[in-house]
């Protein structure tokens, strides 16, 4: 089918053609296309009432819901740009994103999830929606080169950077997915990714573009493999996507064998290992796909069908999709001969517009394209920083990063951003953050359990505890960017040019005593004010089967995973309070912070 080039126009076509179809499936209700269209009209009209114009950025501070999707569509209907504001992010990070993007408004739910920092922001409208009103709205005419969303990713300068993506490139991607996989109006796509990741764009809008259904799963269920599969079975999910980290947990739970409707299983965001593919293939008949692409290339731009023929190594990232062109270049900017390794550059009608309000960063990453041809006539190339090799058959293999960017549980992280935040702490002299395998009790590296480690030196006369560093970081960084270990050094290893020698950090730590993590005993149960800490501590010890747990430990750093977190969540709801979500456990991943949050609730 032929798509228009404005995302909300494509959706408007579905609203007309499939008005009686189910657009969104959730636990307790089904939303038809006609109702979703009306809800998005309410949003659009409300934004116009607040003076919002085409091109304005609008923050969305909502938990995953039908209302959230309606808001995104309503924002695009007036030609504005939606900015996902993850409710688990620290206030300082949210404030920076709003100020940097020059957002003109924030949509929130004042009854269930009020926006925490609106009092400190000037010239920002706080929009709370009255869903009872009925309006009819016609979208203004805008160009398909106009942006439809801005998503912030980790930045090497110490601040996240907002990637601005146009309607046209998103529609190009969705059109490729439809042409390649032929979704029908009877299909159901699982929407489980948080909307601050661009994978959520196709999970939500691909099915809505062709009259199919989007099954919106609550976070409380997506982290529990059993509840996840029950949801997928109940709603007849035929298409789903997960990062490999989540797929490992799901595969270990052996629940895919009961999900017979599943046709396509997509993996993206991290390298997909062949052993996992073999494990999944024994549990499901669904076709397993590997997708690759940075946010700057409008979701994904490489595709490969994975098979269980091999049992070692990693699955290739495949070949470029239509509208995409790939170049493998050496350090001098020359083309690498087929079979050689080099840095991947991307061009074509897939590229983001750049980084919002950051000209210098845009110019450094979106460089001039010297290989322009008749079809791929974009004058720019995006410098991915990924090291790849093109095989003789034209298939691309991912070899790792050229720089210090890493992926942790699907999250894209610039280690330099973490270093910049820590360096701002008074008393810190030098800081180096690395991503390493954790060493077990037998002094052997556990390659399956990599963690962030922060090595630091202090200024003369400075006194600083690990707990003080952790408390500071929790105010500025998402939980997944906070290091698990902090190691104080007498001197930072350096190269001849005085830059940090990261290759020597591991050897230095062997001769300098490592500061142990701070262990804080729970306060006596007799003190009712802190009874929550004792209860949460008991639940953690039972679920993790560990005794030596600190109130300041991060759940994932002491053996936790998504499945165990789901068990902790169920026990907390049963034994302490039902007014806590699994997202709260992610936002407050220590016993101390979670207990404080529960007491506030």
Tab-separated table of N, CA and C in Angstrom, residues 523-535 599:
chain	number	residue	atom	x	y	z
A	523	UNK	N	17.188	-0.270	60.309
A	523	UNK	CA	16.887	0.190	61.664
A	523	UNK	C	15.865	-0.754	62.303
A	524	UNK	N	15.880	-0.834	63.568
A	524	UNK	CA	15.040	-1.777	64.295
A	524	UNK	C	13.569	-1.668	63.911
A	525	UNK	N	12.900	-2.819	63.857
A	525	UNK	CA	11.482	-2.833	63.530
A	525	UNK	C	10.642	-2.099	64.565
A	526	UNK	N	11.193	-1.944	65.766
A	526	UNK	CA	10.439	-1.254	66.809
A	526	UNK	C	10.204	0.203	66.471
A	527	UNK	N	11.032	0.733	65.570
A	527	UNK	CA	10.862	2.108	65.129
A	527	UNK	C	9.903	2.106	63.945
A	528	UNK	N	8.657	2.448	64.166
A	528	UNK	CA	7.630	2.342	63.125
A	528	UNK	C	7.956	3.189	61.911
A	529	UNK	N	8.665	4.294	62.112
A	529	UNK	CA	8.998	5.187	61.002
A	529	UNK	C	9.817	4.469	59.957
A	530	UNK	N	10.614	3.487	60.366
A	530	UNK	CA	11.493	2.788	59.446
A	530	UNK	C	11.101	1.323	59.265
A	531	UNK	N	9.889	0.975	59.659
A	531	UNK	CA	9.428	-0.393	59.524
A	531	UNK	C	9.392	-0.818	58.060
A	532	UNK	N	9.146	0.125	57.160
A	532	UNK	CA	9.101	-0.189	55.728
A	532	UNK	C	10.440	-0.737	55.255
A	533	UNK	N	11.539	-0.130	55.730
A	533	UNK	CA	12.864	-0.597	55.327
A	533	UNK	C	13.072	-2.057	55.725
A	534	UNK	N	12.658	-2.416	56.916
A	534	UNK	CA	12.831	-3.790	57.382
A	534	UNK	C	12.015	-4.753	56.533
A	535	UNK	N	10.801	-4.348	56.172
A	535	UNK	CA	9.945	-5.223	55.369
A	535	UNK	C	10.501	-5.401	53.961
A	599	UNK	N	6.764	5.294	51.924
A	599	UNK	CA	6.276	6.061	53.075
A	599	UNK	C	5.601	7.359	52.638
